[in-house]
PDB file of C-alpha atoms in Angstrom:
ATOM      1  CA  MET Q 254     -40.130 -98.596  73.289  1.00  0.00           C
ATOM      2  CA  ILE Q 255     -41.017 -94.945  72.768  1.00  0.00           C
ATOM      3  CA  ALA Q 256     -37.364 -93.978  72.089  1.00  0.00           C
ATOM      4  CA  ARG Q 257     -37.390 -96.194  69.000  1.00  0.00           C
ATOM      5  CA  ASP Q 258     -40.685 -94.900  67.670  1.00  0.00           C
ATOM      6  CA  SER Q 259     -40.044 -93.156  64.319  1.00  0.00           C
ATOM      7  CA  ALA Q 260     -42.807 -90.648  65.084  1.00  0.00           C
ATOM      8  CA  VAL Q 261     -41.109 -89.335  68.235  1.00  0.00           C
ATOM      9  CA  GLU Q 262     -38.932 -86.784  66.431  1.00  0.00           C
ATOM     10  CA  GLN Q 263     -41.876 -85.430  64.432  1.00  0.00           C
ATOM     11  CA  THR Q 264     -44.012 -85.234  67.556  1.00  0.00           C
ATOM     12  CA  MET Q 265     -41.303 -83.271  69.372  1.00  0.00           C
ATOM     13  CA  LYS Q 266     -41.063 -80.844  66.449  1.00  0.00           C
ATOM     14  CA  GLU Q 267     -44.809 -80.305  66.595  1.00  0.00           C
ATOM     15  CA  LEU Q 268     -44.440 -79.580  70.328  1.00  0.00           C
ATOM     16  CA  GLY Q 269     -41.989 -76.771  69.570  1.00  0.00           C
ATOM     17  CA  PHE Q 270     -38.572 -78.397  70.070  1.00  0.00           C
ATOM     18  CA  GLY Q 271     -37.486 -77.393  66.557  1.00  0.00           C
ATOM     19  CA  TYR Q 272     -34.103 -78.584  65.327  1.00  0.00           C
ATOM     20  CA  ARG Q 273     -33.286 -79.948  68.797  1.00  0.00           C
ATOM     21  CA  ALA Q 274     -35.910 -82.689  68.395  1.00  0.00           C
ATOM     22  CA  ARG Q 275     -33.433 -84.808  66.421  1.00  0.00           C
ATOM     23  CA  TYR Q 276     -30.772 -84.459  69.134  1.00  0.00           C
ATOM     24  CA  TYR Q 277     -33.178 -85.358  71.920  1.00  0.00           C
ATOM     25  CA  THR Q 278     -34.460 -88.396  70.058  1.00  0.00           C
ATOM     26  CA  LYS Q 279     -30.968 -89.751  69.363  1.00  0.00           C
ATOM     27  CA  THR Q 280     -29.829 -89.069  72.925  1.00  0.00           C
ATOM     28  CA  VAL Q 281     -32.778 -90.968  74.378  1.00  0.00           C
ATOM     29  CA  GLU Q 282     -32.102 -93.855  71.983  1.00  0.00           C
ATOM     30  CA  ARG Q 283     -28.477 -93.954  73.154  1.00  0.00           C
ATOM     31  CA  LEU Q 284     -29.363 -93.834  76.852  1.00  0.00           C
ATOM     32  CA  VAL Q 285     -31.795 -96.725  76.398  1.00  0.00           C
ATOM     33  CA  GLN Q 286     -28.969 -98.786  74.919  1.00  0.00           C
ATOM     34  CA  LEU Q 287     -26.608 -98.015  77.809  1.00  0.00           C
ATOM     35  CA  ASP Q 288     -26.601 -99.526  81.261  1.00  0.00           C
ATOM     36  CA  ASP Q 289     -29.125 -98.144  83.739  1.00  0.00           C
ATOM     37  CA  THR Q 290     -26.264 -97.006  85.978  1.00  0.00           C
ATOM     38  CA  TYR Q 291     -24.467 -95.059  83.223  1.00  0.00           C
ATOM     39  CA  LEU Q 292     -25.487 -91.572  84.368  1.00  0.00           C
ATOM     40  CA  GLU Q 293     -25.140 -92.484  88.034  1.00  0.00           C
ATOM     41  CA  ASN Q 294     -21.564 -93.628  87.427  1.00  0.00           C
ATOM     42  CA  LEU Q 295     -20.741 -90.245  85.893  1.00  0.00           C
ATOM     43  CA  ARG Q 296     -21.606 -88.686  89.238  1.00  0.00           C
ATOM     44  CA  HIS Q 297     -18.594 -90.396  90.735  1.00  0.00           C
ATOM     45  CA  ALA Q 298     -16.207 -89.778  87.827  1.00  0.00           C
ATOM     46  CA  SER Q 299     -13.914 -86.772  87.507  1.00  0.00           C
ATOM     47  CA  VAL Q 300     -15.183 -83.619  85.796  1.00  0.00           C
ATOM     48  CA  ASP Q 301     -13.027 -84.194  82.706  1.00  0.00           C
ATOM     49  CA  VAL Q 302     -14.079 -87.837  82.318  1.00  0.00           C
ATOM     50  CA  ALA Q 303     -17.761 -87.110  82.888  1.00  0.00           C
ATOM     51  CA  ARG Q 304     -17.679 -84.167  80.448  1.00  0.00           C
ATOM     52  CA  ALA Q 305     -16.072 -86.309  77.743  1.00  0.00           C
ATOM     53  CA  GLU Q 306     -18.714 -89.002  78.195  1.00  0.00           C
ATOM     54  CA  LEU Q 307     -21.611 -86.564  77.981  1.00  0.00           C
ATOM     55  CA  MET Q 308     -20.216 -84.990  74.831  1.00  0.00           C
ATOM     56  CA  LYS Q 309     -20.544 -88.369  73.093  1.00  0.00           C
ATOM     57  CA  LEU Q 310     -24.306 -87.879  73.175  1.00  0.00           C
ATOM     58  CA  SER Q 311     -25.997 -86.272  70.171  1.00  0.00           C
ATOM     59  CA  GLY Q 312     -26.082 -82.474  70.271  1.00  0.00           C
ATOM     60  CA  VAL Q 313     -24.164 -82.162  73.562  1.00  0.00           C
ATOM     61  CA  GLY Q 314     -21.344 -79.610  73.481  1.00  0.00           C
ATOM     62  CA  PRO Q 315     -19.042 -78.335  76.232  1.00  0.00           C
ATOM     63  CA  LYS Q 316     -21.518 -75.850  77.713  1.00  0.00           C
ATOM     64  CA  VAL Q 317     -24.452 -78.286  77.805  1.00  0.00           C
ATOM     65  CA  ALA Q 318     -22.202 -80.960  79.286  1.00  0.00           C
ATOM     66  CA  ASP Q 319     -21.011 -78.586  82.017  1.00  0.00           C
ATOM     67  CA  CYS Q 320     -24.599 -77.530  82.757  1.00  0.00           C
ATOM     68  CA  VAL Q 321     -25.564 -81.201  83.236  1.00  0.00           C
ATOM     69  CA  LEU Q 322     -22.481 -81.794  85.405  1.00  0.00           C
ATOM     70  CA  LEU Q 323     -23.257 -78.795  87.611  1.00  0.00           C
ATOM     71  CA  MET Q 324     -27.020 -79.064  87.908  1.00  0.00           C
ATOM     72  CA  SER Q 325     -27.620 -82.818  87.706  1.00  0.00           C
ATOM     73  CA  LEU Q 326     -24.425 -84.672  88.592  1.00  0.00           C
ATOM     74  CA  ASP Q 327     -23.241 -82.705  91.664  1.00  0.00           C
ATOM     75  CA  LYS Q 328     -20.109 -81.342  89.967  1.00  0.00           C
ATOM     76  CA  VAL Q 329     -20.062 -77.990  91.768  1.00  0.00           C
ATOM     77  CA  ASP Q 330     -16.703 -77.129  90.233  1.00  0.00           C
ATOM     78  CA  ALA Q 331     -17.983 -77.446  86.639  1.00  0.00           C
ATOM     79  CA  VAL Q 332     -18.168 -74.004  85.024  1.00  0.00           C
ATOM     80  CA  PRO Q 333     -20.515 -73.617  82.037  1.00  0.00           C
ATOM     81  CA  VAL Q 334     -19.112 -70.906  79.769  1.00  0.00           C
ATOM     82  CA  ASP Q 335     -20.768 -69.079  76.880  1.00  0.00           C
ATOM     83  CA  THR Q 336     -20.341 -65.651  75.310  1.00  0.00           C
ATOM     84  CA  HIS Q 337     -22.002 -63.959  78.286  1.00  0.00           C
ATOM     85  CA  ILE Q 338     -19.703 -65.531  80.885  1.00  0.00           C
ATOM     86  CA  TRP Q 339     -16.690 -64.757  78.718  1.00  0.00           C
ATOM     87  CA  GLN Q 340     -17.739 -61.108  78.745  1.00  0.00           C
ATOM     88  CA  VAL Q 341     -18.194 -61.192  82.537  1.00  0.00           C
ATOM     89  CA  ALA Q 342     -14.680 -62.586  82.980  1.00  0.00           C
ATOM     90  CA  GLN Q 343     -13.265 -59.864  80.727  1.00  0.00           C
ATOM     91  CA  LYS Q 344     -15.192 -57.058  82.402  1.00  0.00           C
ATOM     92  CA  GLN Q 345     -14.963 -58.091  86.052  1.00  0.00           C
ATOM     93  CA  TYR Q 346     -11.555 -59.729  86.337  1.00  0.00           C
ATOM     94  CA  VAL Q 347      -9.143 -59.498  83.419  1.00  0.00           C
ATOM     95  CA  GLY Q 348      -8.665 -55.736  83.644  1.00  0.00           C
ATOM     96  CA  ARG Q 349      -8.219 -55.776  87.407  1.00  0.00           C
ATOM     97  CA  LEU Q 350      -5.961 -58.827  87.468  1.00  0.00           C
ATOM     98  CA  THR Q 351      -3.653 -57.308  84.882  1.00  0.00           C
ATOM     99  CA  GLY Q 352      -3.781 -53.828  86.448  1.00  0.00           C
ATOM    100  CA  SER Q 353      -2.033 -52.154  89.357  1.00  0.00           C
ATOM    101  CA  GLU Q 354      -0.761 -53.846  92.488  1.00  0.00           C
ATOM    102  CA  SER Q 355      -3.355 -52.046  94.627  1.00  0.00           C
ATOM    103  CA  GLU Q 356      -6.182 -53.588  92.617  1.00  0.00           C
ATOM    104  CA  LEU Q 357      -4.722 -57.050  93.144  1.00  0.00           C
ATOM    105  CA  VAL Q 358      -4.495 -56.510  96.894  1.00  0.00           C
ATOM    106  CA  SER Q 359      -8.111 -55.303  97.037  1.00  0.00           C
ATOM    107  CA  MET Q 360      -9.310 -58.512  95.331  1.00  0.00           C
ATOM    108  CA  LEU Q 361      -8.096 -60.758  98.189  1.00  0.00           C
ATOM    109  CA  LEU Q 362      -6.825 -63.492  95.890  1.00  0.00           C
ATOM    110  CA  PRO Q 363      -5.799 -66.862  97.334  1.00  0.00           C
ATOM    111  CA  SER Q 364      -2.066 -66.505  97.964  1.00  0.00           C
ATOM    112  CA  ASP Q 365      -1.215 -70.004  96.735  1.00  0.00           C
ATOM    113  CA  LYS Q 366      -2.942 -69.389  93.370  1.00  0.00           C
ATOM    114  CA  GLN Q 367      -2.221 -65.724  92.710  1.00  0.00           C
ATOM    115  CA  GLU Q 368       0.453 -66.302  90.087  1.00  0.00           C
ATOM    116  CA  GLN Q 369      -1.678 -68.889  88.287  1.00  0.00           C
ATOM    117  CA  ILE Q 370      -4.674 -66.558  88.297  1.00  0.00           C
ATOM    118  CA  GLN Q 371      -2.639 -63.645  86.940  1.00  0.00           C
ATOM    119  CA  GLU Q 372      -1.192 -65.833  84.211  1.00  0.00           C
ATOM    120  CA  LEU Q 373      -4.653 -66.972  83.111  1.00  0.00           C
ATOM    121  CA  ALA Q 374      -5.910 -63.379  83.113  1.00  0.00           C
ATOM    122  CA  GLN Q 375      -2.923 -62.259  81.054  1.00  0.00           C
ATOM    123  CA  LYS Q 376      -3.586 -64.949  78.444  1.00  0.00           C
ATOM    124  CA  LEU Q 377      -7.311 -64.163  78.361  1.00  0.00           C
ATOM    125  CA  SER Q 378      -6.635 -60.448  77.848  1.00  0.00           C
ATOM    126  CA  ALA Q 379      -5.154 -61.261  74.429  1.00  0.00           C
ATOM    127  CA  PHE Q 380      -8.597 -62.339  73.145  1.00  0.00           C
ATOM    128  CA  LYS Q 381     -10.806 -59.492  71.947  1.00  0.00           C
ATOM    129  CA  SER Q 382     -13.572 -61.786  70.699  1.00  0.00           C
ATOM    130  CA  PRO Q 383     -14.916 -65.132  71.976  1.00  0.00           C
ATOM    131  CA  SER Q 384     -13.447 -68.386  70.686  1.00  0.00           C
ATOM    132  CA  THR Q 385     -13.001 -71.958  71.882  1.00  0.00           C
ATOM    133  CA  LYS Q 386      -9.633 -71.125  73.430  1.00  0.00           C
ATOM    134  CA  ALA Q 387     -11.013 -67.968  75.069  1.00  0.00           C
ATOM    135  CA  TYR Q 388     -13.855 -69.992  76.590  1.00  0.00           C
ATOM    136  CA  GLU Q 389     -11.392 -72.528  78.005  1.00  0.00           C
ATOM    137  CA  LEU Q 390      -9.294 -69.764  79.559  1.00  0.00           C
ATOM    138  CA  ALA Q 391     -12.355 -68.033  81.053  1.00  0.00           C
ATOM    139  CA  GLN Q 392     -13.503 -71.354  82.467  1.00  0.00           C
ATOM    140  CA  ALA Q 393     -10.062 -72.043  83.975  1.00  0.00           C
ATOM    141  CA  LEU Q 394      -9.899 -68.525  85.432  1.00  0.00           C
ATOM    142  CA  ILE Q 395     -13.277 -68.757  87.188  1.00  0.00           C
ATOM    143  CA  ALA Q 396     -12.567 -72.308  88.342  1.00  0.00           C
ATOM    144  CA  THR Q 397      -9.243 -71.233  89.879  1.00  0.00           C
ATOM    145  CA  LEU Q 398     -10.732 -68.124  91.479  1.00  0.00           C
ATOM    146  CA  PHE Q 399     -13.702 -69.836  93.135  1.00  0.00           C
ATOM    147  CA  SER Q 400     -12.772 -73.496  93.564  1.00  0.00           C
ATOM    148  CA  PRO Q 401     -14.272 -75.735  94.894  1.00  0.00           C
ATOM    149  CA  TYR Q 402     -17.654 -74.038  94.234  1.00  0.00           C
ATOM    150  CA  ALA Q 403     -16.779 -72.354  90.962  1.00  0.00           C
ATOM    151  CA  GLY Q 404     -19.903 -73.620  89.211  1.00  0.00           C
ATOM    152  CA  TRP Q 405     -22.281 -71.889  91.602  1.00  0.00           C
ATOM    153  CA  ALA Q 406     -20.071 -68.788  91.635  1.00  0.00           C
ATOM    154  CA  GLN Q 407     -20.480 -68.672  87.860  1.00  0.00           C
ATOM    155  CA  GLY Q 408     -24.263 -68.732  88.319  1.00  0.00           C
ATOM    156  CA  LEU Q 409     -24.105 -65.783  90.727  1.00  0.00           C
ATOM    157  CA  LEU Q 410     -21.844 -63.822  88.362  1.00  0.00           C
ATOM    158  CA  PHE Q 411     -24.235 -64.494  85.492  1.00  0.00           C
ATOM    159  CA  SER Q 412     -27.318 -63.447  87.493  1.00  0.00           C
ATOM    160  CA  ASP Q 413     -25.669 -60.297  88.854  1.00  0.00           C
ATOM    161  CA  ASP Q 414     -24.558 -59.181  85.421  1.00  0.00           C
ATOM    162  CA  LEU Q 415     -27.986 -59.950  83.986  1.00  0.00           C
ATOM    163  CA  VAL Q 416     -29.679 -57.800  86.651  1.00  0.00           C
ATOM    164  CA  ASP Q 417     -27.275 -54.943  85.889  1.00  0.00           C
ATOM    165  CA  SER Q 418     -28.049 -55.188  82.191  1.00  0.00           C
ATOM    166  CA  LEU Q 419     -31.781 -54.829  82.949  1.00  0.00           C
ATOM    167  CA  ASP Q 420     -31.349 -51.931  85.401  1.00  0.00           C
ATOM    168  CA  PRO Q 421     -32.067 -48.585  83.672  1.00  0.00           C
ATOM    169  CA  ALA Q 422     -29.646 -46.857  86.074  1.00  0.00           C
ATOM    170  CA  VAL Q 423     -26.689 -48.810  84.697  1.00  0.00           C
ATOM    171  CA  ALA Q 424     -27.932 -49.394  81.190  1.00  0.00           C
ATOM    172  CA  LYS Q 425     -25.800 -48.289  78.321  1.00  0.00           C
ATOM    173  CA  PRO Q 426     -26.683 -44.786  77.123  1.00  0.00           C
ATOM    174  CA  THR Q 427     -28.588 -44.676  73.915  1.00  0.00           C
ATOM    175  CA  THR Q 428     -27.881 -42.172  71.190  1.00  0.00           C
ATOM    176  CA  LYS Q 429     -30.427 -39.386  70.978  1.00  0.00           C
ATOM    177  CA  SER Q 430     -32.369 -39.247  67.768  1.00  0.00           C
ATOM    178  CA  LYS Q 431     -31.979 -36.087  65.767  1.00  0.00           C
ATOM    179  CA  PRO Q 432     -35.081 -33.880  65.495  1.00  0.00           C
ATOM    180  CA  ILE Q 433     -36.807 -34.090  62.171  1.00  0.00           C
ATOM    181  CA  SER Q 434     -36.332 -30.840  60.295  1.00  0.00           C
ATOM    182  CA  LYS Q 435     -39.344 -29.488  58.452  1.00  0.00           C
ATOM    183  CA  PRO Q 436     -38.849 -28.864  54.733  1.00  0.00           C
ATOM    184  CA  LYS Q 437     -38.741 -25.227  53.684  1.00  0.00           C
ATOM    185  CA  LEU Q 438     -41.841 -24.062  51.840  1.00  0.00           C
ATOM    186  CA  THR Q 439     -41.747 -21.802  48.813  1.00  0.00           C
ATOM    187  CA  PRO Q 440     -44.205 -18.881  48.721  1.00  0.00           C
ATOM    188  CA  ALA Q 441     -46.344 -20.792  46.211  1.00  0.00           C
ATOM    189  CA  LYS Q 442     -46.521 -23.918  48.401  1.00  0.00           C
ATOM    190  CA  ARG Q 443     -47.136 -21.827  51.522  1.00  0.00           C
ATOM    191  CA  LYS Q 444     -50.042 -20.120  49.799  1.00  0.00           C
ATOM    192  CA  ALA Q 445     -51.436 -23.450  48.590  1.00  0.00           C
ATOM    193  CA  GLU Q 446     -51.243 -24.997  52.081  1.00  0.00           C
ATOM    194  CA  LYS Q 447     -52.768 -21.953  53.810  1.00  0.00           C
ATOM    195  CA  PRO Q 448     -56.325 -22.839  54.935  1.00  0.00           C
ATOM    196  CA  GLN Q 449     -58.977 -20.932  53.067  1.00  0.00           C
ATOM    197  CA  THR Q 450     -61.410 -18.836  55.101  1.00  0.00           C
ATOM    198  CA  ILE Q 451     -65.072 -19.034  54.233  1.00  0.00           C
ATOM    199  CA  PRO Q 452     -66.667 -15.525  53.967  1.00  0.00           C
ATOM    200  CA  LYS Q 453     -69.420 -14.829  56.441  1.00  0.00           C
ATOM    201  CA  GLN Q 454     -72.900 -14.626  54.963  1.00  0.00           C
ATOM    202  CA  GLU Q 455     -75.394 -12.191  56.389  1.00  0.00           C
ATOM    203  CA  HIS Q 456     -78.415 -13.778  57.935  1.00  0.00           C
ATOM    204  CA  LYS Q 457     -81.617 -12.613  56.311  1.00  0.00           C
ATOM    205  CA  THR Q 458     -85.088 -13.104  57.706  1.00  0.00           C
ATOM    206  CA  ALA Q 459     -88.020 -14.076  55.557  1.00  0.00           C
ATOM    207  CA  ALA Q 460     -89.486 -10.581  55.922  1.00  0.00           C
ATOM    208  CA  GLU Q 461     -86.467  -8.686  54.516  1.00  0.00           C
ATOM    209  CA  PRO Q 462     -87.064  -9.345  50.793  1.00  0.00           C
ATOM    210  CA  THR Q 463     -90.656  -7.972  51.102  1.00  0.00           C
ATOM    211  CA  ALA Q 464     -89.368  -4.854  52.841  1.00  0.00           C
ATOM    212  CA  LYS Q 465     -86.922  -4.132  50.049  1.00  0.00           C
ATOM    213  CA  ARG Q 466     -89.648  -4.423  47.389  1.00  0.00           C
ATOM    214  CA  THR Q 467     -92.320  -2.340  49.181  1.00  0.00           C
ATOM    215  CA  GLY Q 468     -90.137  -0.032  51.264  1.00  0.00           C
ATOM    216  CA  LEU Q 469     -92.287  -0.888  54.300  1.00  0.00           C
ATOM    217  CA  ARG Q 470     -90.857  -1.766  57.679  1.00  0.00           C
ATOM    218  CA  PRO Q 471     -91.258  -5.481  58.361  1.00  0.00           C
ATOM    219  CA  ARG Q 472     -93.863  -6.319  60.945  1.00  0.00           C
ATOM    220  CA  PRO Q 473     -92.288  -7.549  64.241  1.00  0.00           C
ATOM    221  CA  THR Q 474     -92.954 -11.138  65.050  1.00  0.00           C
ATOM    222  CA  SER Q 475     -92.320 -10.852  68.768  1.00  0.00           C
ATOM    223  CA  SER Q 476     -94.696 -12.777  70.991  1.00  0.00           C
ATOM    224  CA  VAL Q 477     -95.530  -9.524  72.834  1.00  0.00           C
ATOM    225  CA  PHE Q 478     -97.091  -8.021  69.735  1.00  0.00           C
ATOM    226  CA  THR Q 479     -98.794 -11.240  68.782  1.00  0.00           C
ATOM    227  CA  LYS Q 480    -100.539 -11.504  72.104  1.00  0.00           C
ATOM    228  CA  SER Q 481    -101.700  -7.884  72.029  1.00  0.00           C
ATOM    229  CA  GLY Q 482    -103.180  -8.280  68.568  1.00  0.00           C
ATOM    230  CA  LEU Q 483    -100.925  -5.677  66.954  1.00  0.00           C
TER     231      LEU Q 483
END
């Protein structure tokens, strides 16, 4: 079968899959060995069980597993989390959930989960940089906020934040570049760089040298005199 062909990995590299070619090849080999209903059975398993099974495949981490669960296995409560989604959770929710009471009221949180949500936000606020634990907390926060459709809510949050990042009106201000100052010129350099003017030369007709030697007035060459014979 093609999955066992030793040239498959090299072919995939030539097609532009790069370092992922090895993962894809091994994953296909593993799926061929498994029962035909393996992936279909994951559709009916819990999110945690299905995620654990997918992560046994070569090159599949938590985010890829959650993407497969959400987009291919009907797990609408699976929340793929990466650095971007962690930043969205920090920016959109952590500050507000740990802020004043009025902000909490304005968010219309589910009353039966408000304490749980606030606790997750409080824990997540302690992380100033992304990590495995921070990702898990961000995932739990979004899942609790938007269950049972947290996965699709995550997609909307991601898209909205991406649009904002591309909008010049809300883009981060850039620092203005300082004007380049011209170096001061010494009198010698200023004189050397000053363009030289070429002196004007007087235009002399062919008749002028003869006039200077003989003292005679040069004969006009106008067409009027030529026609009259003068």
